Amino acid sequence: MVRRLAAGDIIALKGQGGFQLLADARSARAVQILRERKHRPRKPLAVMFDSLASVQQICPVSATESQLLTGPERPIVLLHAPDHDLAANLAPGRADLGVMLPCTPLHELLLGDLGFPVVATSGNLSGEPIAIDNQEAYARLGAIADGFLVHDRPILRPLDDSVTRVLAGQPQILRRARGYSPNLSLPRPVPVGWAATGGHLKSTVALSTGSGVVLSQHLGDMDSALGREGFVRTVDNLRTLFATEPRRWVHDGHPDYFTTRYAQASGNTPFAVQHHVAHIAAVMAEHGISEPVLGVAWDGSGLGDDHTLWGGEFLRLDSQGYKRVAHLRRFCLPGGEAAMGEPRRSALGLLYALLSDQVMECETLAPLRSFTRAERKLLIQSLRAGLNAPETSSVGRLFDAVAALSGICQQASYEGQAAGELEAARGRDNRASPYPFELSAPEAGRPWQVDWAPAIYALLEDVRRGQPVSGISAAFHQGLVNAIVAVARQAKLSRVILAGGCFQNACLLESTITALEGAGFQVFWPCRIPPNDGGLALGQLAWASGALWGREGACVWPYRDA
């Protein structure tokens, strides 16, 4: 296997929680072959080194990062490594590199003999769960791997590698799996017998037991039959392992999610928890907060109480329920779900909200150039008629639009690509003046609105003048930070929670923490649970069960519009 890896072959290795696909991390050709076979064209790939000393040869490693890398959990740790000398296509468009150390004796022996680092990525096709059985691996990975390194010890439950980083001086889990799940201790007890099914992406399951809350390993997305089968098996495993039969089920508010339908079919009066409330409640549960908070929940999308797609939300949570204090100005997404994978569609929807039919005169902008004239005409007709063009307040889609307008990414091959590459483009540029976001006074009884229009006008002027993308990215990030502080001042709550997938962006999260603390606020963010949808199940369980406030059955708390 050493000779074959050195020769550029792809090897499927049976690890601790499932199969991994290995390739020479020095070889751009080997990495490209792996990408093509795995159908993963640009998503970053993790690299396994034989020792901490080897990692330190390619990038600086802090004391906290060293503790994560060498700890018993052995997660992937995201390190800032823009100038590494490994294959350039390991993490295209990104400044961070996912790094890990051997997690089993087999890995130790192999890496010790190799003398060079290897790509170590999940043994699956993109979008499928990890393979754990030898025969299953031969069938599912045979078209990817040139060889297999297996053993006869059965793997009972699939466990992907956990993903972590250090942010604001503290470890943060981005994918909670091997080494961290299913154990989870919380500052406050949760009534026994509550189960929560999470969302549709990055799914996890939460169950309250006599020993405390358990949060399952990362289960992936529910798009495939294999993913859904894995979800059902995990629920059954948790029931058996912890001898707890759920008596109350909690789920996301979206009626079409597989996880919603599963909870509803399980009976026992299931309860829905709004997506962004669950994001905020998860952080409250992790930190043991029971006082009123302003929650900033920014992500790609979640169904809102008004049946539009939310994602740029400022919510007040207290013992009486929740209230929408403010939100990002809405815009339409031409093509609906198609916009999730095409940042150029978000850009077109944003421009149409700004310029109406005059958007057809902006043919020199990168997102419009990427469409044919016929495609542009069809999409404009869709926006004009409001057909298959749902409204959204999503900051995630705003990031997509800005990345497309900046020329960074028009079509994405994985979730969060555009935002991640926009963040990386910023580099260390902090000199740009922040783009202005206006906070408009609400009509009586309505939430405040954070208007992106002045920021987009300023961005378009910078694009016209040929300003560097690094400056555009810096101005956009700092403008968002300023908007958060402005809303926090209006809300007049001393505690602010940052949650949702957009806060996987280290630049956005660290800058926001610094700005809010400088303005006198207490700030809390996810550390031991993922900021993305991997933390939803915990938030659903904590909110519906009443654990945050110390009384069971508070799931009837209402939504209160501002």
Coordinates of C-alpha atoms in Angstrom, one line a residue:
M1 CA 0.0 0.0 0.0
V2 CA 2.9 2.3 0.7
R3 CA 4.2 1.8 -2.8
R4 CA 0.8 2.2 -4.4
L5 CA 0.1 5.4 -2.6
A6 CA 3.5 6.7 -3.6
A7 CA 2.7 5.8 -7.2
G8 CA -0.5 7.9 -7.2
D9 CA -3.1 5.2 -6.5
I10 CA -6.3 5.8 -4.5
I11 CA -6.6 3.5 -1.5
A12 CA -9.7 2.8 0.6
L13 CA -8.7 2.2 4.2
K14 CA -11.0 0.8 6.9
G15 CA -10.6 3.1 9.8
Q16 CA -12.3 3.4 13.2
G17 CA -15.7 4.7 12.2
G18 CA -15.8 3.8 8.5
F19 CA -13.7 3.7 5.4
Q20 CA -11.5 6.6 4.3
L21 CA -10.1 7.3 0.9
L22 CA -6.4 8.1 0.8
A23 CA -4.2 9.7 -1.8
D24 CA -0.8 11.4 -1.9
A25 CA -1.4 14.9 -0.7
R26 CA 1.7 16.1 -2.6
S27 CA 0.4 15.1 -6.0
A28 CA -2.1 17.4 -7.7
R29 CA -2.7 14.6 -10.2
A30 CA -3.7 12.0 -7.5
V31 CA -5.9 14.6 -5.8
Q32 CA -7.6 15.5 -9.1
I33 CA -8.3 11.8 -9.8
L34 CA -9.8 11.4 -6.4
R35 CA -12.0 14.4 -6.9
E36 CA -13.2 13.2 -10.3
R37 CA -14.0 9.7 -9.0
K38 CA -15.7 10.9 -5.8
H39 CA -17.6 13.7 -7.6
R40 CA -16.2 16.4 -5.3
P41 CA -14.7 19.0 -7.7
R42 CA -13.7 21.8 -5.3
K43 CA -14.8 21.0 -1.7
P44 CA -11.7 21.0 0.6
L45 CA -10.0 17.7 1.4
A46 CA -8.5 16.9 4.8
V47 CA -4.8 15.9 5.1
M48 CA -3.4 13.4 7.5
F49 CA 0.2 13.9 8.8
D50 CA 2.4 11.4 10.7
S51 CA 3.2 13.8 13.5
L52 CA 2.6 17.3 15.0
A53 CA 6.2 18.2 14.0
S54 CA 5.3 17.5 10.3
V55 CA 2.3 19.7 10.5
Q56 CA 4.4 22.5 12.0
Q57 CA 6.6 22.4 9.0
I58 CA 3.8 23.7 6.7
C59 CA 2.0 26.2 9.0
P60 CA 2.1 27.7 12.5
V61 CA 0.1 25.8 15.1
S62 CA -1.0 27.4 18.4
A63 CA -1.0 25.6 21.7
T64 CA -4.8 25.2 21.6
E65 CA -4.6 23.8 18.1
S66 CA -1.9 21.4 19.2
Q67 CA -4.1 20.2 22.0
L68 CA -6.9 19.5 19.5
L69 CA -4.7 17.7 17.1
T70 CA -3.0 15.4 19.7
G71 CA -6.1 14.9 21.9
P72 CA -7.8 11.5 22.1
E73 CA -10.6 12.6 19.8
R74 CA -8.1 13.2 16.9
P75 CA -10.4 15.5 14.9
I76 CA -9.7 17.4 11.7
V77 CA -8.5 20.8 12.7
L78 CA -8.8 23.8 10.3
L79 CA -5.4 25.6 10.3
H80 CA -4.5 28.8 8.5
A81 CA -2.1 27.6 5.8
P82 CA -2.3 29.8 2.7
D83 CA 1.3 29.0 1.6
H84 CA 1.6 25.3 2.1
D85 CA 3.7 23.3 -0.4
L86 CA 1.3 20.4 -0.9
A87 CA -1.0 19.9 -3.9
A88 CA -2.6 23.2 -4.8
N89 CA -6.0 21.6 -5.4
L90 CA -6.4 20.3 -1.8
A91 CA -8.6 23.3 -0.8
P92 CA -9.0 25.6 -3.9
G93 CA -10.0 29.1 -3.1
R94 CA -9.6 28.7 0.6
A95 CA -6.9 29.8 3.0
D96 CA -7.5 27.1 5.6
L97 CA -6.4 23.5 5.4
G98 CA -8.0 20.6 7.3
V99 CA -5.3 18.7 9.1
M100 CA -5.4 15.6 11.3
L101 CA -3.1 13.1 12.9
P102 CA -3.4 9.2 12.9
C103 CA -6.3 8.0 14.9
T104 CA -5.7 4.2 15.0
P105 CA -2.6 2.0 15.2
L106 CA -3.1 1.1 11.5
H107 CA -2.9 4.8 10.5
E108 CA 0.2 5.2 12.7
L109 CA 2.0 2.3 11.0
L110 CA 1.0 3.4 7.5
L111 CA 1.9 7.1 7.9
G112 CA 5.2 6.1 9.6
D113 CA 6.2 4.0 6.6
L114 CA 5.0 6.5 4.0
G115 CA 7.1 9.5 5.0
F116 CA 4.6 11.9 3.4
P117 CA 1.1 13.2 4.2
V118 CA -2.0 11.8 2.6
V119 CA -5.5 13.0 1.8
A120 CA -7.9 11.3 4.2
T121 CA -11.5 11.9 3.2
S122 CA -14.7 10.0 3.9
G123 CA -15.2 6.7 2.1
N124 CA -18.3 7.6 0.1
L125 CA -19.6 9.3 -3.0
S126 CA -20.4 12.9 -2.5
G127 CA -23.7 13.2 -0.7
E128 CA -23.8 9.6 0.6
P129 CA -23.1 8.3 4.1
I130 CA -19.7 6.7 4.9
A131 CA -19.2 3.0 4.1
I132 CA -18.5 0.8 7.1
D133 CA -18.7 -2.9 6.0
N134 CA -16.1 -4.6 3.8
Q135 CA -18.5 -6.0 1.2
E136 CA -20.4 -2.7 1.2
A137 CA -17.2 -0.8 0.6
Y138 CA -16.1 -3.1 -2.3
A139 CA -19.5 -2.4 -4.0
R140 CA -19.8 1.3 -3.3
L141 CA -16.1 2.4 -3.5
G142 CA -14.9 0.0 -6.2
A143 CA -15.2 2.7 -8.9
I144 CA -13.2 5.1 -6.7
A145 CA -10.4 3.1 -5.1
D146 CA -7.5 1.3 -6.8
G147 CA -7.0 -0.8 -3.7
F148 CA -8.4 -1.7 -0.3
L149 CA -6.7 -2.0 3.1
V150 CA -9.2 -3.8 5.4
H151 CA -9.4 -5.8 8.6
D152 CA -11.9 -8.2 10.1
R153 CA -13.1 -6.1 13.0
P154 CA -16.7 -5.1 12.4
I155 CA -17.8 -1.4 12.6
L156 CA -21.2 -1.2 14.3
R157 CA -22.0 2.4 13.7
P158 CA -20.7 4.9 11.1
L159 CA -18.7 7.8 12.5
D160 CA -17.2 10.5 10.2
D161 CA -14.1 12.4 11.3
S162 CA -15.0 15.4 13.5
V163 CA -14.1 18.8 12.3
T164 CA -12.9 21.6 14.6
R165 CA -11.0 24.9 14.7
V166 CA -9.8 27.5 17.2
L167 CA -11.7 30.7 17.1
A168 CA -11.4 33.7 19.5
G169 CA -9.0 31.6 21.5
Q170 CA -11.5 28.7 22.0
P171 CA -12.0 25.3 20.3
Q172 CA -15.1 25.1 18.2
I173 CA -16.7 22.0 16.8
L174 CA -17.9 22.3 13.2
R175 CA -18.8 18.7 12.6
R176 CA -19.6 16.6 15.7
A177 CA -18.8 12.9 15.1
R178 CA -16.0 10.6 16.0
G179 CA -14.6 11.3 19.5
Y180 CA -17.3 13.7 20.5
S181 CA -20.6 11.9 20.0
P182 CA -23.0 10.9 21.4
N183 CA -22.1 12.2 24.9
L184 CA -23.0 15.8 25.7
S185 CA -23.2 17.4 29.1
L186 CA -25.3 20.6 29.6
P187 CA -25.4 23.1 32.4
R188 CA -29.1 22.5 32.9
P189 CA -31.1 19.2 33.1
V190 CA -33.5 18.3 30.4
P191 CA -36.7 16.2 31.1
V192 CA -36.1 12.6 30.2
G193 CA -37.7 11.1 27.0
W194 CA -37.6 14.1 24.6
A195 CA -36.3 13.4 21.1
A196 CA -35.5 15.9 18.3
T197 CA -34.9 15.1 14.7
G198 CA -32.9 18.2 13.5
G199 CA -33.2 19.5 10.0
H200 CA -32.5 18.3 6.4
L201 CA -28.8 19.1 6.1
K202 CA -26.0 18.1 8.4
S203 CA -28.6 16.1 10.3
T204 CA -28.2 14.9 13.9
V205 CA -30.6 13.4 16.4
A206 CA -30.9 14.5 20.1
L207 CA -32.4 12.4 22.9
S208 CA -32.7 13.2 26.6
T209 CA -31.9 10.3 28.8
G210 CA -31.5 9.6 32.5
S211 CA -27.8 10.3 32.0
G212 CA -28.4 13.6 30.2
V213 CA -28.7 14.7 26.6
V214 CA -27.1 12.7 23.9
L215 CA -26.5 14.3 20.5
S216 CA -25.8 11.8 17.7
Q217 CA -22.9 11.9 15.3
H218 CA -23.1 13.9 12.1
L219 CA -25.5 12.0 9.8
G220 CA -25.1 14.1 6.7
D221 CA -27.9 15.3 4.4
M222 CA -31.3 13.6 3.9
D223 CA -31.4 13.8 0.1
S224 CA -30.4 10.1 -0.5
A225 CA -32.1 6.9 0.5
L226 CA -28.9 5.7 2.1
G227 CA -28.8 8.9 4.3
R228 CA -32.4 8.4 5.4
E229 CA -31.8 4.7 6.2
G230 CA -28.8 5.8 8.3
F231 CA -31.0 8.3 10.2
V232 CA -33.5 5.7 11.1
R233 CA -30.8 3.3 12.3
T234 CA -29.3 6.0 14.4
V235 CA -32.6 6.7 16.2
D236 CA -33.0 3.0 16.9
N237 CA -29.4 2.7 18.1
L238 CA -29.8 5.6 20.6
R239 CA -33.0 4.1 22.0
T240 CA -31.2 0.8 22.6
L241 CA -27.9 2.2 23.8
F242 CA -29.5 4.5 26.4
A243 CA -32.6 2.4 27.2
T244 CA -34.8 5.4 26.6
E245 CA -38.1 5.4 24.6
P246 CA -39.0 8.9 23.4
R247 CA -42.3 10.1 24.7
R248 CA -42.2 13.5 23.0
W249 CA -40.9 14.3 19.5
V250 CA -39.7 17.7 18.2
H251 CA -38.9 18.6 14.7
D252 CA -38.2 21.6 12.3
G253 CA -41.1 23.7 11.1
H254 CA -40.6 22.7 7.4
P255 CA -43.3 20.3 6.6
D256 CA -41.5 18.6 3.7
Y257 CA -38.3 17.6 5.5
F258 CA -37.8 13.8 5.9
T259 CA -36.9 14.5 9.6
T260 CA -40.2 16.3 10.1
R261 CA -42.3 13.5 8.6
Y262 CA -40.4 10.9 10.7
A263 CA -41.2 12.8 13.9
Q264 CA -44.8 13.2 12.9
A265 CA -45.2 9.6 12.1
S266 CA -43.7 8.6 15.5
G267 CA -46.8 10.0 17.3
N268 CA -46.8 11.2 20.9
T269 CA -47.9 14.7 19.9
P270 CA -44.9 16.0 18.0
F271 CA -44.0 19.7 18.2
A272 CA -42.5 22.0 15.6
V273 CA -39.7 24.5 16.5
Q274 CA -38.9 27.3 14.1
H275 CA -35.6 26.8 12.5
H276 CA -33.8 29.9 13.7
V277 CA -35.2 29.7 17.2
A278 CA -33.6 26.2 17.4
H279 CA -30.3 27.7 16.3
I280 CA -30.4 30.2 19.1
A281 CA -31.8 27.9 21.7
A282 CA -28.9 25.4 21.1
V283 CA -26.4 28.0 22.1
M284 CA -28.5 29.0 25.1
A285 CA -28.5 25.3 26.2
E286 CA -24.8 24.9 25.7
H287 CA -24.0 27.9 27.8
G288 CA -26.8 27.5 30.4
I289 CA -28.5 30.9 29.6
S290 CA -32.0 31.4 30.9
E291 CA -32.2 35.2 30.7
P292 CA -33.7 37.1 27.7
V293 CA -31.3 37.3 24.7
L294 CA -31.0 38.8 21.3
G295 CA -30.3 35.9 19.0
V296 CA -28.6 36.7 15.6
A297 CA -29.4 33.6 13.5
W298 CA -27.9 33.9 10.0
D299 CA -27.8 31.0 7.6
G300 CA -28.8 29.8 4.1
S301 CA -32.5 29.3 4.8
G302 CA -35.1 28.1 7.1
L303 CA -38.9 28.3 6.8
G304 CA -40.2 31.3 8.6
D305 CA -43.4 31.9 10.4
D306 CA -44.7 34.0 7.5
H307 CA -43.9 31.1 5.1
T308 CA -41.0 32.9 3.4
L309 CA -37.4 31.8 3.6
W310 CA -35.8 33.3 6.6
G311 CA -32.0 33.5 7.1
G312 CA -31.0 37.0 8.3
E313 CA -32.9 37.0 11.6
F314 CA -32.6 39.0 14.9
L315 CA -34.9 37.3 17.4
R316 CA -35.6 38.1 21.1
L317 CA -36.0 34.9 23.1
D318 CA -37.4 34.9 26.6
S319 CA -39.6 32.8 28.9
Q320 CA -42.7 34.1 27.1
G321 CA -41.8 33.1 23.6
Y322 CA -39.9 34.7 20.8
K323 CA -40.2 37.9 18.8
R324 CA -38.7 38.9 15.4
V325 CA -36.9 42.1 16.2
A326 CA -35.3 42.7 12.8
H327 CA -34.4 40.9 9.6
L328 CA -32.4 41.4 6.4
R329 CA -34.4 43.1 3.6
R330 CA -35.9 40.4 1.5
F331 CA -35.2 39.7 -2.2
C332 CA -36.4 37.0 -4.6
L333 CA -34.5 33.9 -5.7
P334 CA -35.1 33.1 -9.4
G335 CA -35.5 29.3 -9.8
G336 CA -36.1 28.7 -6.1
E337 CA -34.0 25.8 -4.9
A338 CA -31.8 26.1 -8.0
A339 CA -30.4 29.3 -6.4
M340 CA -28.9 27.3 -3.5
G341 CA -26.2 26.0 -5.9
E342 CA -25.9 29.0 -8.2
P343 CA -24.8 32.2 -6.5
R344 CA -25.4 34.0 -9.8
R345 CA -29.1 33.5 -9.3
S346 CA -29.0 35.2 -5.9
A347 CA -27.1 38.0 -7.5
L348 CA -29.7 38.4 -10.2
G349 CA -32.5 38.4 -7.7
L350 CA -30.7 41.0 -5.6
L351 CA -30.1 43.3 -8.6
Y352 CA -33.7 42.9 -9.7
A353 CA -34.9 44.0 -6.3
L354 CA -32.6 47.0 -6.7
L355 CA -33.0 48.0 -10.3
S356 CA -36.2 46.2 -11.6
D357 CA -36.1 45.7 -15.4
Q358 CA -33.1 48.0 -15.7
V359 CA -31.0 45.0 -14.6
M360 CA -31.0 43.9 -18.2
E361 CA -28.6 46.8 -18.8
C362 CA -26.0 45.3 -16.4
E363 CA -24.7 42.8 -18.9
T364 CA -21.0 43.6 -18.0
L365 CA -21.5 42.2 -14.5
A366 CA -20.0 38.7 -14.0
P367 CA -23.2 37.0 -12.9
L368 CA -25.2 38.3 -15.8
R369 CA -22.5 37.4 -18.3
S370 CA -22.6 33.9 -17.1
F371 CA -26.2 33.5 -18.4
T372 CA -27.1 33.3 -22.0
R373 CA -29.4 36.1 -23.2
A374 CA -32.3 33.6 -23.4
E375 CA -31.6 32.5 -19.8
R376 CA -31.5 36.1 -18.6
K377 CA -34.8 36.9 -20.3
L378 CA -36.5 33.8 -18.8
L379 CA -35.3 34.5 -15.3
I380 CA -36.3 38.2 -15.4
Q381 CA -39.8 37.1 -16.5
S382 CA -39.9 34.7 -13.5
L383 CA -38.9 37.6 -11.2
R384 CA -41.4 40.0 -12.8
A385 CA -44.3 37.5 -12.4
G386 CA -43.2 36.2 -9.0
L387 CA -43.2 32.6 -10.4
N388 CA -40.8 30.1 -8.8
A389 CA -39.0 33.1 -7.2
P390 CA -39.5 32.8 -3.4
E391 CA -38.7 35.7 -1.2
T392 CA -35.8 35.3 1.3
S393 CA -34.1 37.3 4.1
S394 CA -31.1 35.0 4.0
V395 CA -27.7 36.3 4.7
G396 CA -26.3 33.1 3.2
R397 CA -27.9 34.0 -0.1
L398 CA -26.6 37.6 0.3
F399 CA -23.1 36.2 0.7
D400 CA -23.7 34.2 -2.5
A401 CA -24.8 37.3 -4.4
V402 CA -21.8 39.3 -3.3
A403 CA -19.4 36.5 -4.2
A404 CA -21.0 36.4 -7.7
L405 CA -21.0 40.1 -8.2
S406 CA -17.3 40.2 -7.2
G407 CA -16.5 37.5 -9.8
I408 CA -15.5 34.9 -7.3
C409 CA -18.1 32.2 -7.8
Q410 CA -21.1 31.9 -10.2
Q411 CA -21.9 28.2 -9.7
A412 CA -21.1 26.3 -6.5
S413 CA -20.3 22.6 -6.3
Y414 CA -20.8 22.4 -2.5
E415 CA -22.7 24.2 0.2
G416 CA -21.0 27.4 1.5
Q417 CA -18.5 27.5 -1.4
A418 CA -19.2 31.0 -2.4
A419 CA -19.2 32.4 1.1
G420 CA -16.0 30.5 2.0
E421 CA -14.1 31.8 -1.1
L422 CA -15.3 35.3 -0.4
E423 CA -14.0 35.1 3.1
A424 CA -10.7 33.7 1.9
A425 CA -10.4 36.5 -0.7
R426 CA -10.4 39.0 2.1
G427 CA -7.0 37.8 3.3
R428 CA -5.6 40.2 5.9
D429 CA -7.1 43.3 4.2
N430 CA -8.7 45.5 7.0
R431 CA -8.2 48.8 5.3
A432 CA -11.4 49.1 3.3
S433 CA -14.2 51.3 4.6
P434 CA -17.2 49.2 5.6
Y435 CA -20.2 49.1 3.2
P436 CA -23.2 50.9 4.7
F437 CA -26.3 48.9 5.8
E438 CA -29.3 51.0 6.8
L439 CA -31.5 50.1 9.7
S440 CA -34.9 51.3 8.9
A441 CA -37.5 52.3 11.5
P442 CA -40.4 49.8 11.4
E443 CA -44.0 50.4 10.8
A444 CA -46.1 50.1 13.9
G445 CA -45.9 46.5 15.2
R446 CA -43.4 45.3 12.6
P447 CA -39.7 44.3 12.8
W448 CA -36.8 46.5 11.9
Q449 CA -35.3 46.0 8.5
V450 CA -31.6 45.8 7.7
D451 CA -31.4 47.2 4.2
W452 CA -28.5 46.0 2.0
A453 CA -29.2 48.4 -0.9
P454 CA -26.6 51.1 0.1
A455 CA -24.0 48.4 0.5
I456 CA -24.7 46.9 -2.9
Y457 CA -24.6 50.3 -4.6
A458 CA -21.2 50.8 -3.0
L459 CA -20.0 47.4 -4.1
L460 CA -21.1 47.9 -7.7
E461 CA -19.2 51.1 -7.8
D462 CA -16.1 49.3 -6.5
V463 CA -16.6 46.6 -9.1
R464 CA -16.9 49.3 -11.8
R465 CA -13.7 50.9 -10.7
G466 CA -11.8 47.6 -10.6
Q467 CA -11.2 47.6 -6.9
P468 CA -9.4 44.4 -5.6
V469 CA -11.7 41.6 -4.4
S470 CA -9.9 41.6 -1.1
G471 CA -11.1 45.1 -0.4
I472 CA -14.6 44.3 -1.5
S473 CA -14.7 41.3 0.8
A474 CA -13.3 43.3 3.8
A475 CA -15.8 46.1 3.3
F476 CA -18.7 43.7 3.0
H477 CA -17.7 41.7 6.1
Q478 CA -17.3 44.8 8.2
G479 CA -20.5 46.3 7.0
L480 CA -22.4 43.2 8.3
V481 CA -20.6 43.5 11.6
N482 CA -21.7 47.1 12.0
A483 CA -25.3 46.1 11.1
I484 CA -25.3 43.5 13.9
V485 CA -24.1 46.1 16.5
A486 CA -26.7 48.6 15.3
V487 CA -29.5 46.2 15.8
A488 CA -28.1 45.1 19.2
R489 CA -28.2 48.7 20.4
Q490 CA -31.8 49.1 19.3
A491 CA -32.8 45.8 21.0
K492 CA -31.4 46.9 24.3
L493 CA -30.6 43.4 25.5
S494 CA -27.3 42.8 27.2
R495 CA -26.8 39.3 26.0
V496 CA -26.3 38.5 22.3
I497 CA -26.1 35.0 20.7
L498 CA -24.5 34.4 17.3
A499 CA -25.8 31.2 15.6
G500 CA -26.4 29.6 12.2
G501 CA -24.2 28.4 9.4
C502 CA -23.0 31.9 8.4
F503 CA -21.1 32.1 11.6
Q504 CA -18.8 29.2 10.4
N505 CA -17.2 32.2 8.7
A506 CA -14.3 32.8 11.1
C507 CA -13.7 36.4 9.9
L508 CA -17.4 37.3 10.4
L509 CA -17.7 35.6 13.8
E510 CA -14.4 37.0 15.3
S511 CA -15.0 40.5 14.1
T512 CA -18.6 40.5 15.4
I513 CA -17.5 39.2 18.8
T514 CA -14.9 41.9 19.1
A515 CA -17.3 44.7 18.0
L516 CA -20.1 43.6 20.3
E517 CA -17.8 43.1 23.3
G518 CA -16.3 46.5 22.6
A519 CA -19.9 48.0 22.6
G520 CA -20.5 46.5 26.1
F521 CA -22.5 43.3 25.2
Q522 CA -22.0 39.8 26.5
V523 CA -21.6 37.5 23.5
F524 CA -22.1 33.8 23.2
W525 CA -21.5 31.5 20.3
P526 CA -21.5 27.7 19.6
C527 CA -18.3 26.0 20.8
R528 CA -19.2 22.4 21.7
I529 CA -22.0 22.1 19.1
P530 CA -21.8 23.1 15.5
P531 CA -23.1 26.6 14.5
N532 CA -24.6 25.0 11.4
D533 CA -27.7 22.7 11.2
G534 CA -25.7 20.0 13.1
G535 CA -26.8 21.8 16.3
L536 CA -30.5 22.1 15.4
A537 CA -31.6 19.0 17.2
L538 CA -30.2 20.2 20.5
G539 CA -31.9 23.5 20.2
Q540 CA -35.2 22.0 19.3
L541 CA -35.1 19.7 22.3
A542 CA -34.0 22.4 24.7
W543 CA -36.7 24.9 23.5
A544 CA -39.6 22.5 23.3
S545 CA -38.9 20.7 26.6
G546 CA -38.7 23.9 28.6
A547 CA -35.2 23.0 29.8
L548 CA -34.0 26.6 29.2
W549 CA -36.4 28.0 31.8
G550 CA -36.6 25.0 34.1
R551 CA -40.2 23.9 33.4
E552 CA -41.5 21.2 31.2
G553 CA -44.0 21.6 28.4
A554 CA -43.1 25.1 27.4
C555 CA -43.3 24.0 23.8
V556 CA -46.5 26.0 23.5
W557 CA -44.6 29.3 23.6
P558 CA -45.9 31.5 20.8
Y559 CA -44.2 33.5 18.1
R560 CA -44.7 37.2 18.7
D561 CA -44.2 39.5 15.8
A562 CA -42.5 42.8 16.7

